CSV table of C-alpha atoms and ligand atoms in Angstrom, one decimal:
chain,number,residue,atom,x,y,z
H,1257,MET,CA,-70.6,-25.8,-10.2
H,1258,ASN,CA,-69.1,-23.6,-13.0
H,1259,GLU,CA,-70.6,-23.3,-16.4
H,1260,THR,CA,-68.1,-25.8,-18.0
H,1261,ASP,CA,-69.1,-28.4,-15.4
H,1262,ILE,CA,-72.8,-27.8,-16.0
H,1263,ILE,CA,-72.3,-28.2,-19.8
H,1264,LYS,CA,-70.3,-31.4,-19.2
H,1265,LEU,CA,-73.1,-32.8,-17.1
H,1266,GLN,CA,-75.7,-31.6,-19.6
H,1267,THR,CA,-73.8,-33.3,-22.4
H,1268,ARG,CA,-73.9,-36.6,-20.6
H,1269,TYR,CA,-77.6,-36.3,-19.8
H,1270,VAL,CA,-78.5,-35.3,-23.4
H,1271,SER,CA,-76.3,-38.1,-24.8
H,1272,HIS,CA,-78.0,-40.6,-22.4
H,1273,GLU,CA,-81.5,-39.6,-23.5
H,1274,ILE,CA,-80.6,-39.6,-27.2
H,1275,ARG,CA,-79.1,-43.1,-26.8
H,1276,ASN,CA,-82.3,-44.3,-25.2
H,1277,HIS,CA,-84.4,-43.2,-28.1
H,1278,ILE,CA,-81.9,-44.5,-30.6
H,1279,SER,CA,-82.4,-47.9,-29.1
H,1280,ILE,CA,-86.1,-47.6,-29.4
H,1281,CYS,CA,-85.7,-46.7,-33.1
H,1282,GLU,CA,-83.3,-49.7,-33.6
H,1283,MET,CA,-85.7,-52.1,-32.0
H,1284,TYR,CA,-88.7,-50.9,-34.0
H,1285,THR,CA,-86.6,-51.1,-37.3
H,1286,GLU,CA,-85.9,-54.7,-36.4
H,1287,ILE,CA,-89.5,-55.4,-35.5
H,1288,LEU,CA,-90.7,-53.8,-38.8
H,1289,LYS,CA,-88.2,-55.9,-40.8
H,1290,LYS,CA,-89.2,-59.1,-39.1
H,1291,ASN,CA,-92.9,-58.4,-39.6
H,1292,LEU,CA,-92.5,-57.6,-43.2
H,1293,GLU,CA,-90.6,-60.8,-43.8
H,1294,LYS,CA,-93.2,-62.8,-41.9
H,1295,ASP,CA,-96.0,-61.3,-44.0
H,1296,GLY,CA,-94.0,-62.1,-47.2
H,1297,TYR,CA,-93.9,-58.4,-48.1
H,1298,LYS,CA,-91.2,-57.7,-50.7
H,1299,ASN,CA,-90.4,-54.1,-51.5
H,1300,ASN,CA,-86.8,-53.0,-52.4
H,1301,SER,CA,-87.4,-49.4,-51.6
H,1302,VAL,CA,-88.8,-50.2,-48.1
H,1303,GLU,CA,-86.0,-52.7,-47.4
H,1304,ASN,CA,-83.4,-50.1,-48.5
H,1305,ALA,CA,-85.0,-47.4,-46.3
H,1306,LEU,CA,-84.9,-49.7,-43.3
H,1307,GLU,CA,-81.2,-50.6,-43.9
H,1308,CYS,CA,-80.4,-46.9,-44.2
H,1309,ILE,CA,-82.2,-46.1,-41.0
H,1310,LYS,CA,-80.3,-48.9,-39.2
H,1311,LYS,CA,-77.0,-47.7,-40.5
H,1312,SER,CA,-77.7,-44.0,-39.7
H,1313,LEU,CA,-78.7,-45.0,-36.1
H,1314,LYS,CA,-75.3,-46.8,-35.8
H,1315,ILE,CA,-73.5,-43.7,-37.0
H,1316,ILE,CA,-75.4,-41.5,-34.5
H,1317,SER,CA,-74.5,-43.9,-31.7
H,1318,THR,CA,-70.8,-43.9,-32.5
H,1319,SER,CA,-70.9,-40.1,-32.8
H,1320,LEU,CA,-72.3,-39.9,-29.3
H,1321,LEU,CA,-69.4,-42.0,-28.0
H,1322,ASP,CA,-67.1,-39.1,-29.1
H,1323,LEU,CA,-68.6,-37.1,-26.3
H,1324,LYS,CA,-67.0,-39.6,-23.8
H,1325,SER,CA,-63.5,-39.6,-25.1
H,1326,VAL,CA,-61.3,-38.1,-27.7
H,1327,ASN,CA,-59.8,-40.1,-30.6
H,1328,ASN,CA,-62.6,-42.5,-30.4
H,1329,PHE,CA,-61.7,-44.4,-33.6
H,1330,ALA,CA,-62.4,-48.1,-34.1
H,1331,PRO,CA,-60.5,-48.9,-37.3
H,1332,GLN,CA,-60.7,-52.2,-39.2
H,1333,ASN,CA,-60.2,-53.5,-42.7
H,1334,CYS,CA,-63.1,-52.5,-44.9
H,1335,ASP,CA,-63.8,-52.9,-48.6
H,1336,PHE,CA,-63.4,-49.5,-50.3
H,1337,LYS,CA,-66.1,-50.2,-53.0
H,1338,THR,CA,-68.7,-51.4,-50.4
H,1339,LEU,CA,-68.2,-48.4,-48.1
H,1340,SER,CA,-68.3,-45.9,-51.0
H,1341,GLU,CA,-71.5,-47.4,-52.4
H,1342,GLU,CA,-73.1,-47.5,-48.9
H,1343,GLY,CA,-72.2,-43.8,-48.5
H,1344,ALA,CA,-74.0,-43.0,-51.8
H,1345,ARG,CA,-77.0,-45.1,-50.8
H,1346,LEU,CA,-77.3,-43.3,-47.4
H,1347,SER,CA,-77.1,-39.9,-49.0
H,1348,ASP,CA,-80.0,-40.5,-51.5
H,1349,ALA,CA,-82.5,-39.4,-48.9
H,1350,TYR,CA,-81.2,-35.8,-49.1
H,1351,ILE,CA,-82.4,-35.5,-52.7
H,1352,GLN,CA,-86.0,-35.2,-51.7
H,1353,GLY,CA,-87.9,-32.6,-53.9
H,1354,LYS,CA,-85.0,-32.1,-56.3
H,1355,ASN,CA,-84.2,-33.6,-59.7
H,1356,ILE,CA,-80.7,-34.9,-59.1
H,1357,LYS,CA,-79.1,-37.9,-60.8
H,1358,ILE,CA,-76.4,-39.6,-58.7
H,1359,THR,CA,-74.1,-41.9,-60.5
H,1360,CYS,CA,-71.7,-44.0,-58.4
H,1361,PHE,CA,-69.0,-45.9,-60.3
H,1362,ILE,CA,-66.3,-47.6,-58.3
H,1363,LYS,CA,-63.8,-48.9,-60.9
H,1364,ASN,CA,-61.9,-51.3,-58.7
H,1365,THR,CA,-61.4,-52.0,-55.0
H,1366,ALA,CA,-59.1,-52.8,-52.1
H,1367,GLN,CA,-59.1,-53.0,-48.3
H,1368,ILE,CA,-58.8,-49.7,-46.4
H,1369,TYR,CA,-58.1,-49.5,-42.7
H,1370,VAL,CA,-60.7,-47.1,-41.3
H,1371,ASP,CA,-63.4,-46.5,-38.7
H,1372,GLU,CA,-66.3,-47.6,-40.9
H,1373,ASN,CA,-68.9,-45.3,-39.4
H,1374,LYS,CA,-66.7,-42.2,-39.4
H,1375,PHE,CA,-65.6,-42.8,-43.0
H,1376,LEU,CA,-69.2,-43.2,-44.0
H,1377,ALA,CA,-70.2,-40.1,-42.2
H,1378,CYS,CA,-67.5,-38.2,-44.2
H,1379,VAL,CA,-68.8,-39.5,-47.5
H,1380,VAL,CA,-72.3,-38.6,-46.6
H,1381,ASN,CA,-71.3,-35.0,-45.6
H,1382,ILE,CA,-69.6,-34.4,-48.9
H,1383,ILE,CA,-72.5,-35.8,-51.0
H,1384,LYS,CA,-75.0,-33.9,-48.8
H,1385,ASN,CA,-73.1,-30.7,-49.7
H,1386,ALA,CA,-73.1,-31.6,-53.4
H,1387,ILE,CA,-76.9,-32.0,-53.2
H,1388,GLU,CA,-77.3,-28.7,-51.4
H,1389,ALA,CA,-75.2,-27.0,-54.0
H,1390,ILE,CA,-77.7,-27.9,-56.7
H,1391,ASP,CA,-80.8,-25.7,-56.7
H,1392,ILE,CA,-83.3,-28.0,-58.4
H,1393,LYS,CA,-81.8,-30.1,-61.2
H,1394,GLY,CA,-78.3,-31.5,-61.6
H,1395,GLU,CA,-75.9,-34.3,-61.6
H,1396,ILE,CA,-73.6,-35.8,-59.0
H,1397,ASN,CA,-70.8,-38.2,-60.0
H,1398,ILE,CA,-69.1,-40.4,-57.5
H,1399,ILE,CA,-66.0,-42.1,-59.0
H,1400,GLY,CA,-63.8,-44.5,-57.1
H,1401,GLU,CA,-60.4,-45.9,-58.1
H,1402,VAL,CA,-57.6,-47.7,-56.5
H,1403,LYS,CA,-54.2,-46.7,-58.0
H,1404,ASP,CA,-50.6,-46.8,-56.8
H,1405,LYS,CA,-51.5,-48.1,-53.3
H,1406,PHE,CA,-54.1,-45.4,-52.7
H,1407,ALA,CA,-57.9,-45.4,-53.0
H,1408,HIS,CA,-59.4,-42.2,-54.5
H,1409,LEU,CA,-63.0,-41.2,-54.2
H,1410,ARG,CA,-64.0,-38.2,-56.3
H,1411,ILE,CA,-67.4,-36.6,-55.6
H,1412,SER,CA,-68.4,-33.9,-58.1
H,1413,ASN,CA,-71.6,-31.9,-58.9
H,1414,ASN,CA,-72.7,-29.3,-61.4
H,1415,GLY,CA,-74.2,-26.9,-58.8
H,1416,LYS,CA,-73.2,-23.4,-57.8
H,1417,MET,CA,-69.4,-22.9,-57.7
H,1418,ILE,CA,-67.2,-21.9,-54.8
H,1419,SER,CA,-65.5,-18.6,-55.6
H,1420,LYS,CA,-61.6,-18.6,-55.7
H,1421,GLU,CA,-61.4,-16.4,-52.5
H,1422,LYS,CA,-63.8,-18.7,-50.6
H,1423,GLN,CA,-62.1,-21.9,-51.6
H,1424,LYS,CA,-59.5,-21.3,-48.9
H,1425,GLU,CA,-62.1,-20.9,-46.2
H,1426,ILE,CA,-64.4,-23.9,-46.7
H,1427,PHE,CA,-62.6,-26.2,-44.4
H,1428,GLU,CA,-62.5,-23.7,-41.5
H,1429,GLU,CA,-64.7,-24.5,-38.5
H,1430,GLY,CA,-67.9,-22.5,-38.7
H,1431,TYR,CA,-67.6,-21.3,-42.3
H,1432,THR,CA,-71.0,-21.6,-44.0
H,1433,THR,CA,-73.0,-19.8,-46.7
H,1434,LYS,CA,-76.2,-21.6,-45.8
H,1435,GLN,CA,-79.0,-20.1,-43.8
H,1436,THR,CA,-79.3,-23.2,-41.6
H,1437,GLY,CA,-75.8,-24.5,-42.0
H,1438,SER,CA,-73.3,-24.8,-39.1
H,1439,GLY,CA,-70.2,-24.9,-41.2
H,1440,LEU,CA,-68.9,-28.0,-39.4
H,1441,GLY,CA,-69.4,-30.7,-42.1
H,1442,LEU,CA,-66.2,-30.2,-44.1
H,1443,HIS,CA,-64.1,-29.3,-41.0
H,1444,ILE,CA,-65.2,-32.6,-39.3
H,1445,CYS,CA,-64.6,-34.6,-42.5
H,1446,LYS,CA,-61.1,-33.2,-42.9
H,1447,SER,CA,-60.0,-33.9,-39.3
H,1448,ASN,CA,-61.6,-37.3,-39.2
H,1449,LEU,CA,-60.0,-38.3,-42.4
H,1450,GLN,CA,-56.6,-36.9,-41.4
H,1451,ALA,CA,-56.8,-38.9,-38.1
H,1452,GLN,CA,-57.1,-42.0,-40.4
H,1453,ASN,CA,-54.1,-41.1,-42.6
H,1454,ALA,CA,-56.5,-40.0,-45.3
H,1455,GLU,CA,-56.8,-36.7,-47.0
H,1456,LEU,CA,-59.7,-34.5,-48.2
H,1457,LYS,CA,-59.2,-31.8,-50.7
H,1458,LEU,CA,-61.2,-29.6,-53.1
H,1459,ASN,CA,-59.8,-30.5,-56.6
H,1460,LYS,CA,-61.7,-27.7,-58.4
H,1461,SER,CA,-64.7,-25.5,-58.4
H,1462,THR,CA,-65.8,-23.9,-61.7
H,1463,LYS,CA,-69.1,-22.9,-63.2
H,1464,SER,CA,-69.5,-26.3,-64.6
H,1465,VAL,CA,-68.2,-28.6,-61.9
H,1466,THR,CA,-67.1,-28.7,-58.2
H,1467,GLU,CA,-65.1,-31.7,-57.2
H,1468,PHE,CA,-63.9,-33.0,-53.8
H,1469,GLU,CA,-61.5,-36.0,-53.4
H,1470,ILE,CA,-60.8,-38.3,-50.6
H,1471,THR,CA,-57.4,-40.1,-50.8
H,1472,ILE,CA,-56.7,-43.0,-48.5
H,1473,PRO,CA,-53.8,-45.6,-48.4
H,1474,VAL,CA,-54.9,-49.2,-49.1
H,1475,VAL,CA,-53.9,-52.0,-46.8
W,1218,LIG,N1,-70.1,-29.2,-53.2
W,1218,LIG,C1,-70.1,-28.0,-52.9
W,1218,LIG,N2,-70.5,-27.0,-53.8
W,1218,LIG,C2,-70.5,-25.7,-53.5
W,1218,LIG,N3,-70.2,-25.2,-52.3
W,1218,LIG,C3,-69.9,-26.1,-51.3
W,1218,LIG,C4,-69.8,-27.5,-51.5
W,1218,LIG,N4,-69.4,-28.1,-50.4
W,1218,LIG,C5,-69.2,-27.1,-49.5
W,1218,LIG,N5,-69.5,-25.9,-50.0
W,1218,LIG,C6,-69.4,-24.6,-49.4
W,1218,LIG,O1,-68.6,-24.8,-48.2
W,1218,LIG,C7,-69.3,-24.4,-47.0
W,1218,LIG,C8,-68.9,-25.2,-45.8
W,1218,LIG,O2,-69.4,-26.6,-46.0
W,1218,LIG,P1,-69.7,-27.4,-44.7
W,1218,LIG,O3,-70.2,-28.7,-45.1
W,1218,LIG,O4,-68.5,-27.4,-43.8
W,1218,LIG,O5,-70.8,-26.6,-43.9
W,1218,LIG,P2,-72.3,-26.4,-44.3
W,1218,LIG,O6,-72.7,-27.4,-45.3
W,1218,LIG,O7,-72.5,-24.9,-44.6
W,1218,LIG,O8,-73.0,-26.7,-42.9
W,1218,LIG,P3,-73.1,-28.1,-42.2
W,1218,LIG,O9,-72.3,-27.9,-40.9
W,1218,LIG,O10,-74.5,-28.3,-42.0
W,1218,LIG,O11,-72.5,-29.1,-43.0
W,1218,LIG,C9,-70.8,-24.5,-47.4
W,1218,LIG,O12,-71.6,-23.6,-46.7
W,1218,LIG,C10,-70.7,-24.1,-48.9
W,1218,LIG,O13,-70.6,-22.7,-49.1
W,1219,LIG,MG1,-72.3,-29.5,-45.1
C-alpha cells in the first residue's frame, strides 16, 4: 500500500471513530435534556448550552461526510435571520475569559437556499476570528439586512487590524498569524460560500474596525 492509500484508510478509520463518539455525546445530550425536564429544572443558560452542543455535533457530523465525497452540500430553504442568530449564539462560547459584547441585529429576513450546517460553520468561523482579534475587551457587531434580492451579513469587531499588505493574503489556504492557527478558516468559508452562490469579502480593516461581509441571493 502506498502512502496515499494508507492515509485514505486512516481517514476512514478516524472518521468512523469520531462518529461513534459523536453519537455518544448526542445521546447523552438528549438524556440530560430529558432528565432536566423530568426534574422540572429550568435554566436558560444550561438549555442554551445543550442546544449549542447538539448543533455543534450536527456540524461535526456533516463535516465528516465531506471525507466521503466532494461537493457534499445539502441545500434547502432556510430563514436568514434564524440562521444568523444561531451562528451568533453558537460563537458565544469562544468569548470565555474576555470582555466582549456581541450585538446581533438582523433588520429583516428572507429565505436563502443553503446547506444550513455549512452556512452556520462559516458564520461561526468569522465570529471566532473576530473574537480572537480582540485581546481582552471589545465589541462585535453582527448586522443582517435583506436588500435588492440579496441578504447581507456584516460582522465587525474593534480588535487589531489587518495591514493593507496582508489583506490580500487572508483568504489563502494556510495563511495565519496565530500561534495555534491553521489558516484554514477563511479559506474554507470562502469556498463553501462560493459553492452556494454566496460571497465573502473583507469590507475594511482599520485601527477602529475590521468588517467582513457575506452576501447571498435570496430565494
Ligand atoms: N476579524 C479579524 N481581525 C483581524 N485579523 C483577522 C480577522 N479575521 C482573520 N484575520 C487574519 O486572517 C488570518 C487567517 O484567518 P483564518 O480564519 O483563515 O485562519 P486562522 O484564524 O489563523 O486559523 P484557523 O484555521 O484556526 O481559523 C488570521 O490568522 C488573522 O491574521
Ligand atoms: Mg480562523
